[in-house]
mmCIF file with all atom_site columns, C-alpha atoms in Angstrom:
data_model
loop_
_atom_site.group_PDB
_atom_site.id
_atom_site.type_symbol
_atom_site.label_atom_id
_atom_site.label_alt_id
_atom_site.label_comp_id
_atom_site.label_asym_id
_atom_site.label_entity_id
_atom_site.label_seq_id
_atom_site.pdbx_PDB_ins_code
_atom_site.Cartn_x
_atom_site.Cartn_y
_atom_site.Cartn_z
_atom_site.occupancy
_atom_site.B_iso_or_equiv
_atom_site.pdbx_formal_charge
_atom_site.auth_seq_id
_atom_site.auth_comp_id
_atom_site.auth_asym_id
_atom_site.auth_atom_id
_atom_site.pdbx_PDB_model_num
ATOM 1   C CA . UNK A 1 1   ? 84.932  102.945 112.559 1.00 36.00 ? 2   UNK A CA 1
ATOM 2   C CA . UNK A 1 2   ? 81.592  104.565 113.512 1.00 35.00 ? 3   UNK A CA 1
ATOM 3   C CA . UNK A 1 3   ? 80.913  108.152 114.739 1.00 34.00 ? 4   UNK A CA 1
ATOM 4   C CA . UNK A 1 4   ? 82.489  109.998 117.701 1.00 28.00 ? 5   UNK A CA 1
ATOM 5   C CA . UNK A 1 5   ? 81.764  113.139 118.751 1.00 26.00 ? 6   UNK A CA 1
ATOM 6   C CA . UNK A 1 6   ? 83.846  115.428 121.194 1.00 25.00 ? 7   UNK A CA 1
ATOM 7   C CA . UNK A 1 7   ? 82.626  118.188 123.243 1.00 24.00 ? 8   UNK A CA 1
ATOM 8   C CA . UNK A 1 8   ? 85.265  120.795 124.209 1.00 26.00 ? 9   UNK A CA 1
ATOM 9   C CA . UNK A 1 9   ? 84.188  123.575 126.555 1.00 25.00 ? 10  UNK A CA 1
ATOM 10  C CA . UNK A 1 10  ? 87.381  125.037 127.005 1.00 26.00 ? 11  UNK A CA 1
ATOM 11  C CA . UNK A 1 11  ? 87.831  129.076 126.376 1.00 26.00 ? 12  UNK A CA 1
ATOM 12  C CA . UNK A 1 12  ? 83.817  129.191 126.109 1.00 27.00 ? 13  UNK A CA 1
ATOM 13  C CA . UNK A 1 13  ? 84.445  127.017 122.652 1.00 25.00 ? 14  UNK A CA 1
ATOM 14  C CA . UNK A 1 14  ? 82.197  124.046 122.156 1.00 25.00 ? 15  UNK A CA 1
ATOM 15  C CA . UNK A 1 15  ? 83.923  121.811 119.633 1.00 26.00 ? 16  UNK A CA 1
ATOM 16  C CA . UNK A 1 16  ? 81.623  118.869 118.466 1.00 26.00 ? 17  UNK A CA 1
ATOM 17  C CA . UNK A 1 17  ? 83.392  116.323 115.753 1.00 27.00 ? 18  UNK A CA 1
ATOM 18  C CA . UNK A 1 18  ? 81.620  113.634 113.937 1.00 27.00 ? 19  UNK A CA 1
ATOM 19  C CA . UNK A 1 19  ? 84.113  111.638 112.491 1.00 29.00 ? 20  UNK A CA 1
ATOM 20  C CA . UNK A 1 20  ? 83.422  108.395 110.528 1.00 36.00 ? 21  UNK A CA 1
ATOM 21  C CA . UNK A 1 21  ? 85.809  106.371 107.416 1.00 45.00 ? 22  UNK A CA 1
ATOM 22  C CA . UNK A 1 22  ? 84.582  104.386 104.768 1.00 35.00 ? 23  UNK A CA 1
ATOM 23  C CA . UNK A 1 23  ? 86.733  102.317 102.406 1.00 28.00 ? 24  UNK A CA 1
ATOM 24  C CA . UNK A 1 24  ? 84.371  101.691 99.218  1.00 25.00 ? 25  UNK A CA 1
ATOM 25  C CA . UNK A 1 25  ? 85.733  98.741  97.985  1.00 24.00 ? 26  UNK A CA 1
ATOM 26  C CA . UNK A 1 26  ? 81.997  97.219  96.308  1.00 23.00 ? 27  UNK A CA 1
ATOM 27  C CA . UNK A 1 27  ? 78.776  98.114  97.364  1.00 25.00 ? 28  UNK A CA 1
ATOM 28  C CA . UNK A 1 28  ? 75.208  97.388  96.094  1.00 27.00 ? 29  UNK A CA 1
ATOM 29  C CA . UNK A 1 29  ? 73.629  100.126 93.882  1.00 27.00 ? 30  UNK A CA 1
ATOM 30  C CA . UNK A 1 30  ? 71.102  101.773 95.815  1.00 29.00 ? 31  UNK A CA 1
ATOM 31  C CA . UNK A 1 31  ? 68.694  104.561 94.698  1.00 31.00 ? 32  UNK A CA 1
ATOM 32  C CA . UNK A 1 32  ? 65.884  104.756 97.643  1.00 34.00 ? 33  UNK A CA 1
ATOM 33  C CA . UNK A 1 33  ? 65.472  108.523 97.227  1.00 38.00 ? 34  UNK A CA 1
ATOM 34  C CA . UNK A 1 34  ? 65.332  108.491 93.107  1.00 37.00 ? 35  UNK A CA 1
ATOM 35  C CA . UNK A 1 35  ? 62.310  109.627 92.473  1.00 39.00 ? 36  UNK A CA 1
ATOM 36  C CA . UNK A 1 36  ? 62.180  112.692 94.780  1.00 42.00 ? 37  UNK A CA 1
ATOM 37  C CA . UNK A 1 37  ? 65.265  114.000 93.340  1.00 45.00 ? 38  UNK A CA 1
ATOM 38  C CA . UNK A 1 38  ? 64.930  116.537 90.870  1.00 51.00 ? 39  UNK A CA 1
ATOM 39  C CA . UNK A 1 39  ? 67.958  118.040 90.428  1.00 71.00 ? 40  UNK A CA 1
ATOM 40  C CA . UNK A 1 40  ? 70.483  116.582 87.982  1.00 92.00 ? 41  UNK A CA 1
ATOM 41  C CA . UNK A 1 41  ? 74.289  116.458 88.669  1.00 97.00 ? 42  UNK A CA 1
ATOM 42  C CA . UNK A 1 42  ? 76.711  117.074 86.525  1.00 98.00 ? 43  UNK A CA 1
ATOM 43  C CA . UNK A 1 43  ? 79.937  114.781 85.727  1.00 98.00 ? 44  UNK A CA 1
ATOM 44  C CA . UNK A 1 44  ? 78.911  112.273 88.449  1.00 98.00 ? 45  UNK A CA 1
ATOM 45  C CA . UNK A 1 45  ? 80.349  109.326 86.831  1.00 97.00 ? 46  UNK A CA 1
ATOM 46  C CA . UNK A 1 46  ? 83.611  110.761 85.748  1.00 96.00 ? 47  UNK A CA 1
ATOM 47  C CA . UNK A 1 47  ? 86.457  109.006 86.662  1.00 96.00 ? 48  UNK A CA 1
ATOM 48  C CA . UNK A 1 48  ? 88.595  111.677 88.909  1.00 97.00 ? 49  UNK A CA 1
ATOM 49  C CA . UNK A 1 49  ? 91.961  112.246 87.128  1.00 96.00 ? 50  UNK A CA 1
ATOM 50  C CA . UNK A 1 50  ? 94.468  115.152 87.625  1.00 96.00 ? 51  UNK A CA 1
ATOM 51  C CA . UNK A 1 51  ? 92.436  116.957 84.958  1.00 97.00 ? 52  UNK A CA 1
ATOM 52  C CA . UNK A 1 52  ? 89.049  117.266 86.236  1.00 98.00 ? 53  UNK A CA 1
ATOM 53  C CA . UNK A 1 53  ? 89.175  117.093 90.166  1.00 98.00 ? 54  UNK A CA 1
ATOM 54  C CA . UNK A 1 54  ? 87.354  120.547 90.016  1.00 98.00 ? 55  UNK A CA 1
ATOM 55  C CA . UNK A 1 55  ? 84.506  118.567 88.049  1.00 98.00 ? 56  UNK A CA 1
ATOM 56  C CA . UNK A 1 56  ? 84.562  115.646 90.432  1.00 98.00 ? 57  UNK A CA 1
ATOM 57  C CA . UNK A 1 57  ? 84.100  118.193 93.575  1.00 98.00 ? 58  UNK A CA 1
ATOM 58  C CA . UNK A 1 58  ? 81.436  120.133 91.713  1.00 98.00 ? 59  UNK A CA 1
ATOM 59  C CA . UNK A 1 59  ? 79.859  116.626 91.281  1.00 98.00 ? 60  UNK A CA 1
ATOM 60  C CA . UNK A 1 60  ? 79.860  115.825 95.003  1.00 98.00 ? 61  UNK A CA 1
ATOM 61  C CA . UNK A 1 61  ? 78.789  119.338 96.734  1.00 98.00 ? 62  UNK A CA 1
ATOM 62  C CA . UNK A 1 62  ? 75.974  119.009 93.832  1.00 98.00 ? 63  UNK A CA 1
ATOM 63  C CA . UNK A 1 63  ? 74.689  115.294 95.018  1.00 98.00 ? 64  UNK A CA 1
ATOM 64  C CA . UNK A 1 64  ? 74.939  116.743 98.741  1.00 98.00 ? 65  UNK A CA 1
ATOM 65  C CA . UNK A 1 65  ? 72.768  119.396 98.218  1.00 98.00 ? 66  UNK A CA 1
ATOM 66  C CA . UNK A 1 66  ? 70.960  117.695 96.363  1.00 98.00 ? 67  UNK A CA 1
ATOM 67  C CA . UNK A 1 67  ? 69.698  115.385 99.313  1.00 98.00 ? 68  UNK A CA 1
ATOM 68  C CA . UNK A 1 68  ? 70.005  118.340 101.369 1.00 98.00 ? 69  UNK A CA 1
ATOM 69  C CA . UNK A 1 69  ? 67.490  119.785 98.786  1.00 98.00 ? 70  UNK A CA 1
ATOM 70  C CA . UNK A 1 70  ? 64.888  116.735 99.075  1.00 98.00 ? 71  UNK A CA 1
ATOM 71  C CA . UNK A 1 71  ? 64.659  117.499 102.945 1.00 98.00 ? 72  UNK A CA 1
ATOM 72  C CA . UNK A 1 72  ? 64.640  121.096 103.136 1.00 98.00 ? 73  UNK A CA 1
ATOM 73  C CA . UNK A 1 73  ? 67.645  121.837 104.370 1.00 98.00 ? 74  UNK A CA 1
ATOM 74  C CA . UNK A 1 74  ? 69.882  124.581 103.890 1.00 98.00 ? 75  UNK A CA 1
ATOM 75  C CA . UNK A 1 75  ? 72.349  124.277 100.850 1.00 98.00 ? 76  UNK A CA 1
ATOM 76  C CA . UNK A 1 76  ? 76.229  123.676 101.250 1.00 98.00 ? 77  UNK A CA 1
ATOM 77  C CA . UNK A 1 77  ? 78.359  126.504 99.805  1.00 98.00 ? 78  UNK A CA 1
ATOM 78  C CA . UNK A 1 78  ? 82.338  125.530 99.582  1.00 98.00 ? 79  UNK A CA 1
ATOM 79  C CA . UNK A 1 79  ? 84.610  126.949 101.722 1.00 98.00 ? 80  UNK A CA 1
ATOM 80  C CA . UNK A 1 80  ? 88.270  127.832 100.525 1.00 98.00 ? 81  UNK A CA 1
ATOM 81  C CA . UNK A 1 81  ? 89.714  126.885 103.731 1.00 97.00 ? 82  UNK A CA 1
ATOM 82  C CA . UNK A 1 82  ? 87.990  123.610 104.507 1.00 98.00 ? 83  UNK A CA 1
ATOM 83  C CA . UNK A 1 83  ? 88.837  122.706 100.517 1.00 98.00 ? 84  UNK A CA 1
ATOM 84  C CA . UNK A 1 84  ? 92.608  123.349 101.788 1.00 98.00 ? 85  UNK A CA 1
ATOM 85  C CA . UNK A 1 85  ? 92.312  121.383 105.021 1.00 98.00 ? 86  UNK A CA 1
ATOM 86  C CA . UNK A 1 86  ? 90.576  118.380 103.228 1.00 98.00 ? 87  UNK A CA 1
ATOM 87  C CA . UNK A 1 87  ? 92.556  118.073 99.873  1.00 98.00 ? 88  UNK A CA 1
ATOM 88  C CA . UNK A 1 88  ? 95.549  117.731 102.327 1.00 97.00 ? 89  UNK A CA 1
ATOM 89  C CA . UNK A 1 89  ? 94.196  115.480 103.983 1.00 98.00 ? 90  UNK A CA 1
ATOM 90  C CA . UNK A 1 90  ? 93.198  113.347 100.522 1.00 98.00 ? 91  UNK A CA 1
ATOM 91  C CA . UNK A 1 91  ? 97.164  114.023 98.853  1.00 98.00 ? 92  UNK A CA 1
ATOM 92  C CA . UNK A 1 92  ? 98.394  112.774 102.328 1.00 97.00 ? 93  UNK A CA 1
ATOM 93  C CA . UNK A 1 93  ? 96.330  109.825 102.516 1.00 98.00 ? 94  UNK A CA 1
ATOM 94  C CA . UNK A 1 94  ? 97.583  108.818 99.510  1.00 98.00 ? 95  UNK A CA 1
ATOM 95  C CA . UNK A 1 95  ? 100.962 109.806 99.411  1.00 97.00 ? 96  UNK A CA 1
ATOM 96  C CA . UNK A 1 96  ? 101.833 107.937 102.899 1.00 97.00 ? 97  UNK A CA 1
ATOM 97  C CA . UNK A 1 97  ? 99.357  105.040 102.166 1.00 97.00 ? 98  UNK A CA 1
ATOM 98  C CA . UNK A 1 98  ? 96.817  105.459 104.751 1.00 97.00 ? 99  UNK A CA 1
ATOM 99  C CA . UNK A 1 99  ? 93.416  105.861 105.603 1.00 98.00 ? 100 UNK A CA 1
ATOM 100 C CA . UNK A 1 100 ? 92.026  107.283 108.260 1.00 97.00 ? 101 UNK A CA 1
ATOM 101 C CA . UNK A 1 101 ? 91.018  110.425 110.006 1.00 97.00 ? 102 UNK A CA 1
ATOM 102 C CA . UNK A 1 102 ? 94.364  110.771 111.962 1.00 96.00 ? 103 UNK A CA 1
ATOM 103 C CA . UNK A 1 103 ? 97.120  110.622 110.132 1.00 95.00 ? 104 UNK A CA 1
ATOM 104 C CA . UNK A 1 104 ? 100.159 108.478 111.122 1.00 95.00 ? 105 UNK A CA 1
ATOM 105 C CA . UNK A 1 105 ? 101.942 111.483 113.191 1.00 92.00 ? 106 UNK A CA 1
ATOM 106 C CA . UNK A 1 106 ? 98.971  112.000 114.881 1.00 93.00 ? 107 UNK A CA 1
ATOM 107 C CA . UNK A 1 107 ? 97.520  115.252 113.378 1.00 92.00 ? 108 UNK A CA 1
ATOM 108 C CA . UNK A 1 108 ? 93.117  115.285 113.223 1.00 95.00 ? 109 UNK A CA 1
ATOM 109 C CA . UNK A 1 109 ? 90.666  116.901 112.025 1.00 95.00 ? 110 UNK A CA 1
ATOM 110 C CA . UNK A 1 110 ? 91.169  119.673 114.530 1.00 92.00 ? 111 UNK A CA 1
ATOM 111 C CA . UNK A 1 111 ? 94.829  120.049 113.924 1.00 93.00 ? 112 UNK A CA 1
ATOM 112 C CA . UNK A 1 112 ? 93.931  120.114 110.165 1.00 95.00 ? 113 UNK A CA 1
ATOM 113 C CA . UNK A 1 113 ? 91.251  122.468 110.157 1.00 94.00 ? 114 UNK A CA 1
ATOM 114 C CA . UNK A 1 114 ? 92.908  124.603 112.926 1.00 91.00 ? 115 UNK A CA 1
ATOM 115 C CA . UNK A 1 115 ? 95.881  125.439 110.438 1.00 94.00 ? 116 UNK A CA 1
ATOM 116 C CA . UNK A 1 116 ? 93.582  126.829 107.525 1.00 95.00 ? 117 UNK A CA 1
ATOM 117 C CA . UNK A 1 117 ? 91.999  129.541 110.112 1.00 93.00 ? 118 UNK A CA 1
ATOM 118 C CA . UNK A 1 118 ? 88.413  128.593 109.557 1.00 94.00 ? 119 UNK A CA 1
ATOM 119 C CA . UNK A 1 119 ? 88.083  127.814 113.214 1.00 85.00 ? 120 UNK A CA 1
ATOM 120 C CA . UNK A 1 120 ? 87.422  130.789 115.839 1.00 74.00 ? 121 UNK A CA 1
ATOM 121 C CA . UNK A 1 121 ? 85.031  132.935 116.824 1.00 73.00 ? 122 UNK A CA 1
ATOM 122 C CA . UNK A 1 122 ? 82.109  132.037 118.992 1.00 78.00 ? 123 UNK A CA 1
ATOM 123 C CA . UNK A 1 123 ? 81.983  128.443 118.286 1.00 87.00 ? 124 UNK A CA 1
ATOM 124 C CA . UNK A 1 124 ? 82.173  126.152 116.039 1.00 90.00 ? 125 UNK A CA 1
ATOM 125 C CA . UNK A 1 125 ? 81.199  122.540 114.659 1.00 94.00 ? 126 UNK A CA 1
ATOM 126 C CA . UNK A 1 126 ? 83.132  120.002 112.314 1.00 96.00 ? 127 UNK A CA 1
ATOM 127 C CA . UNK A 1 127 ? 82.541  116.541 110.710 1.00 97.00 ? 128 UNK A CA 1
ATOM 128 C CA . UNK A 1 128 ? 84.467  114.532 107.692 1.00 98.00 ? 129 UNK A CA 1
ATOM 129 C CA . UNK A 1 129 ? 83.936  111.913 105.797 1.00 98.00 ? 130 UNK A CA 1
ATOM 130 C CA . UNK A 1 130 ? 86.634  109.969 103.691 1.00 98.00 ? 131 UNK A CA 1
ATOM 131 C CA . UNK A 1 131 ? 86.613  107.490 101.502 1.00 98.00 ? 132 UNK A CA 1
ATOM 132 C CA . UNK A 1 132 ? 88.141  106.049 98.772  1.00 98.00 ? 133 UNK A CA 1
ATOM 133 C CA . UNK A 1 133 ? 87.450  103.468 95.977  1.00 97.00 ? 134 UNK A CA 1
ATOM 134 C CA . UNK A 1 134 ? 88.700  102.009 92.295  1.00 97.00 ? 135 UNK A CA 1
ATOM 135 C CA . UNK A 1 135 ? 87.201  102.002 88.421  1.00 95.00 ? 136 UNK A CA 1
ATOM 136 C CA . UNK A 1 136 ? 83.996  103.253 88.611  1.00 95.00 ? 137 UNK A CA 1
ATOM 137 C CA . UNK A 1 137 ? 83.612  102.685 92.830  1.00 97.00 ? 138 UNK A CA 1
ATOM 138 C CA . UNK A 1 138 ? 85.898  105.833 92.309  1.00 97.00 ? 139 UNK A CA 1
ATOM 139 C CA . UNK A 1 139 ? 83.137  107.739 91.122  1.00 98.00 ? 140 UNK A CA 1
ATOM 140 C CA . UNK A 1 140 ? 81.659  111.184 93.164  1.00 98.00 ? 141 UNK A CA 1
ATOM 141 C CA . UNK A 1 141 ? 78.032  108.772 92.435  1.00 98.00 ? 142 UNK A CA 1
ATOM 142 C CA . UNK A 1 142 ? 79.501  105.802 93.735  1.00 98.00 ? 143 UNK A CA 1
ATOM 143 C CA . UNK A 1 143 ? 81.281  107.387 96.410  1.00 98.00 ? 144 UNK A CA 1
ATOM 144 C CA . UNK A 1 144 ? 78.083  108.913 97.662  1.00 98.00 ? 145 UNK A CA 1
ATOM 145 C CA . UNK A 1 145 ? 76.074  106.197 97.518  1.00 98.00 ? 146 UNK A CA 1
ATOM 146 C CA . UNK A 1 146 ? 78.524  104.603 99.750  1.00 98.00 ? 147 UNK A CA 1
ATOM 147 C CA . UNK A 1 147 ? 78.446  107.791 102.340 1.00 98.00 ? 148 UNK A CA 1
ATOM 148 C CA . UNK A 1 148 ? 74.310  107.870 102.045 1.00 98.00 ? 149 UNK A CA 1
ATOM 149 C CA . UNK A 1 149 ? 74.467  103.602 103.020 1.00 98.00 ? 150 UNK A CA 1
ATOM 150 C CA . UNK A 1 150 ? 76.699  104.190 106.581 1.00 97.00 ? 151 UNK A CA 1
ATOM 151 C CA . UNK A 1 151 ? 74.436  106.211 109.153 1.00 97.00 ? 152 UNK A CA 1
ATOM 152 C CA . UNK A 1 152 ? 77.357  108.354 110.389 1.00 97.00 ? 153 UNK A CA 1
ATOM 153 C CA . UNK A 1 153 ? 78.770  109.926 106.639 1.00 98.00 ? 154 UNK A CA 1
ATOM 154 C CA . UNK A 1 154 ? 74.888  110.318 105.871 1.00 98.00 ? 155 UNK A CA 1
ATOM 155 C CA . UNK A 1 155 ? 74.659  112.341 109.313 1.00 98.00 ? 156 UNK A CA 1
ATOM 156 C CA . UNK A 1 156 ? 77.684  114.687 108.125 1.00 98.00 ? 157 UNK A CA 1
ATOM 157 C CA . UNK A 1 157 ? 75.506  115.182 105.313 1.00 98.00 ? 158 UNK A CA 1
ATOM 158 C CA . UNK A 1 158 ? 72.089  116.215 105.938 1.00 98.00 ? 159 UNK A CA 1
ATOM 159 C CA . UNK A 1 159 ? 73.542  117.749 109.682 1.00 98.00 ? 160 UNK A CA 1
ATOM 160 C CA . UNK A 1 160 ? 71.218  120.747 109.689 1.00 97.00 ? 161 UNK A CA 1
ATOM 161 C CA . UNK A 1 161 ? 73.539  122.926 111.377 1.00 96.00 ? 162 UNK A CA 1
ATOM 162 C CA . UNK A 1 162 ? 76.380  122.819 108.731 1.00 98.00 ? 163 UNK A CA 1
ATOM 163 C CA . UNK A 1 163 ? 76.414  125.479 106.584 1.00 97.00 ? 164 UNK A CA 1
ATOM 164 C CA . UNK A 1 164 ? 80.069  125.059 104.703 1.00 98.00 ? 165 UNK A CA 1
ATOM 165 C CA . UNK A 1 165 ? 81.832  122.369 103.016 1.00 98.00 ? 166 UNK A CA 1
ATOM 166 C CA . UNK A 1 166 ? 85.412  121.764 102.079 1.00 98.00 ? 167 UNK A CA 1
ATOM 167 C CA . UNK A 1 167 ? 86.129  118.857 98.990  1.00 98.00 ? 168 UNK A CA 1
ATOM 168 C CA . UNK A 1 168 ? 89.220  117.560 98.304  1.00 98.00 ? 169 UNK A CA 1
ATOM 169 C CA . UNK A 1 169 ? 90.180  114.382 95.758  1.00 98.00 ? 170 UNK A CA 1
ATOM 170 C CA . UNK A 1 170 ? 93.591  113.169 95.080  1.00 98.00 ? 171 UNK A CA 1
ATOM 171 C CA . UNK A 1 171 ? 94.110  110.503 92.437  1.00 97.00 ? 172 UNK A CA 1
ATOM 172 C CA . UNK A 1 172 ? 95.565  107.478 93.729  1.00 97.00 ? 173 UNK A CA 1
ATOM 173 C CA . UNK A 1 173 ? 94.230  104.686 96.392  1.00 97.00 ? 174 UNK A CA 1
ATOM 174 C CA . UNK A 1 174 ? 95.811  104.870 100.075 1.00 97.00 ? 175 UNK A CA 1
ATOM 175 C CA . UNK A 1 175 ? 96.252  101.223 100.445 1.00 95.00 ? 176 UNK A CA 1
ATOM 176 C CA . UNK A 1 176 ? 97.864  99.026  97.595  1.00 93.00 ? 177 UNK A CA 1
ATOM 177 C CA . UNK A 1 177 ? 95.024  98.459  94.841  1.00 93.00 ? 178 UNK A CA 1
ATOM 178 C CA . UNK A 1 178 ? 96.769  95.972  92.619  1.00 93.00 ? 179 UNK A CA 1
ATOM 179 C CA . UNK A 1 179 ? 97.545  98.257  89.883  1.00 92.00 ? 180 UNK A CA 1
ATOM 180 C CA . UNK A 1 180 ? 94.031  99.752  90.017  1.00 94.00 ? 181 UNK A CA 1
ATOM 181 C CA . UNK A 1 181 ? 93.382  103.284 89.004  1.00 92.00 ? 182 UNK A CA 1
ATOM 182 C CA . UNK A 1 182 ? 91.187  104.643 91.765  1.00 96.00 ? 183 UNK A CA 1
ATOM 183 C CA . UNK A 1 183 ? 90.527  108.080 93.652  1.00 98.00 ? 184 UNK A CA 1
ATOM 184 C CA . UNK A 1 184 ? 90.798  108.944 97.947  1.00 98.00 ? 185 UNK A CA 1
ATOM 185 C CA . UNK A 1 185 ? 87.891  110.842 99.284  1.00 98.00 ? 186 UNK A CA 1
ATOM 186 C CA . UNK A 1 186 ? 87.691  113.680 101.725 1.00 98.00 ? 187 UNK A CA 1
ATOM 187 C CA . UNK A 1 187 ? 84.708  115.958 102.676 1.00 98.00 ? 188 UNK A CA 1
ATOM 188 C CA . UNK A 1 188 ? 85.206  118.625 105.328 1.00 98.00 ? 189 UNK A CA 1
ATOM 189 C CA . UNK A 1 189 ? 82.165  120.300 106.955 1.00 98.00 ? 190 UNK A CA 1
ATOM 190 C CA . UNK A 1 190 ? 81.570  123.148 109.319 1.00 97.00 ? 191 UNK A CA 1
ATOM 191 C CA . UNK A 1 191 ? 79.566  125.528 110.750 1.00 95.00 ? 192 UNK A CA 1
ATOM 192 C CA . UNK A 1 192 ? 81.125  129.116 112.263 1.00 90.00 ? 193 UNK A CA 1
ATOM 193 C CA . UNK A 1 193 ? 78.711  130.858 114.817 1.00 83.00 ? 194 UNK A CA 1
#
């Protein structure tokens, strides 16, 4: 699935989505940027488990910012609400073996993010990424790599104009793995104007 956006002008509201899925299943190491980076990350090759999803999602709003970082552009800071809307989105995935940005009754991104309250205002801007992978493909490192390799995740990511980020992890794959242990993806970002 590549990116989408949607414009909606209605009530003096411009809504823009960017909305992209990728399923990690393997993909070649890659380290282009390596040598400009010079901020390490913590806990990047942990293996998410009930016990340290807070970890993992420091892990991945650290690598983010840390490419941000390399291109001079603003940092991520995590928003409570878009954390909510996205770790629902992850436990769902999981729990009713999907994976995708709509879920199988239909709610989106909107519909998600609309609940938590973030939305309103002036304007305002959304994107997500998902993905999902097993053993060490289930890794916030891994599972970057994988968003940095597919044009539209790495556009969610260095998007100037968001400001806020919502991370949520559940355990679990949201397809049949074969017994593998693995871990289901979902970044949430915004900007409120």
């Amino acid at each position: 699935m590549g990116p989408w956006m949607l414009f909606d002008d209605s009530r003096g509201l411009l809504l823009a989505f960017v909305l992209v899925a990728c399923a990690v299943v393997a993909l070649p190491v890659a380290t282009a940027h390596a040598g400009r980076r010079s901020t390490e990350c913590a806990n990047t090759t942990l293996q998410p488990a009930p016990g340290n999803l807070r970890a993992v999602r420091e892990a991945v709003l650290c690598l983010h910012n840390r490419e941000r970082a390399a291109r001079d552009l603003p940092a991520l800071r995590e928003s409570a609400k878009l954390r909510r809307a996205a770790q629902g989105h992850s436990d769902a995935m999981v729990a009713e073996r999907f994976f995708a940005h709509e879920s199988p009754s239909g709610g989106d991104l909107a519909d998600r993010i609309l609940a938590t309250g973030y939305a309103g205002g002036r304007g305002w801007s959304l994107g997500e990424n998902i993905a999902w992978g097993t053993g060490s493909l289930a890794t916030a490192a891994e599972i970057q790599r994988a968003w940095l390799q597919s044009p539209g995740h790495r556009a969610n990511i260095l998007r100037r104009q968001f400001r806020e980020i919502g991370i949520g992890i559940a355990p679990g794959a949201p397809v049949d793995a074969g017994g593998l242990e693995g871990a289901t993806y979902t970044a949430d970002f915004g900007v409120r104007r």
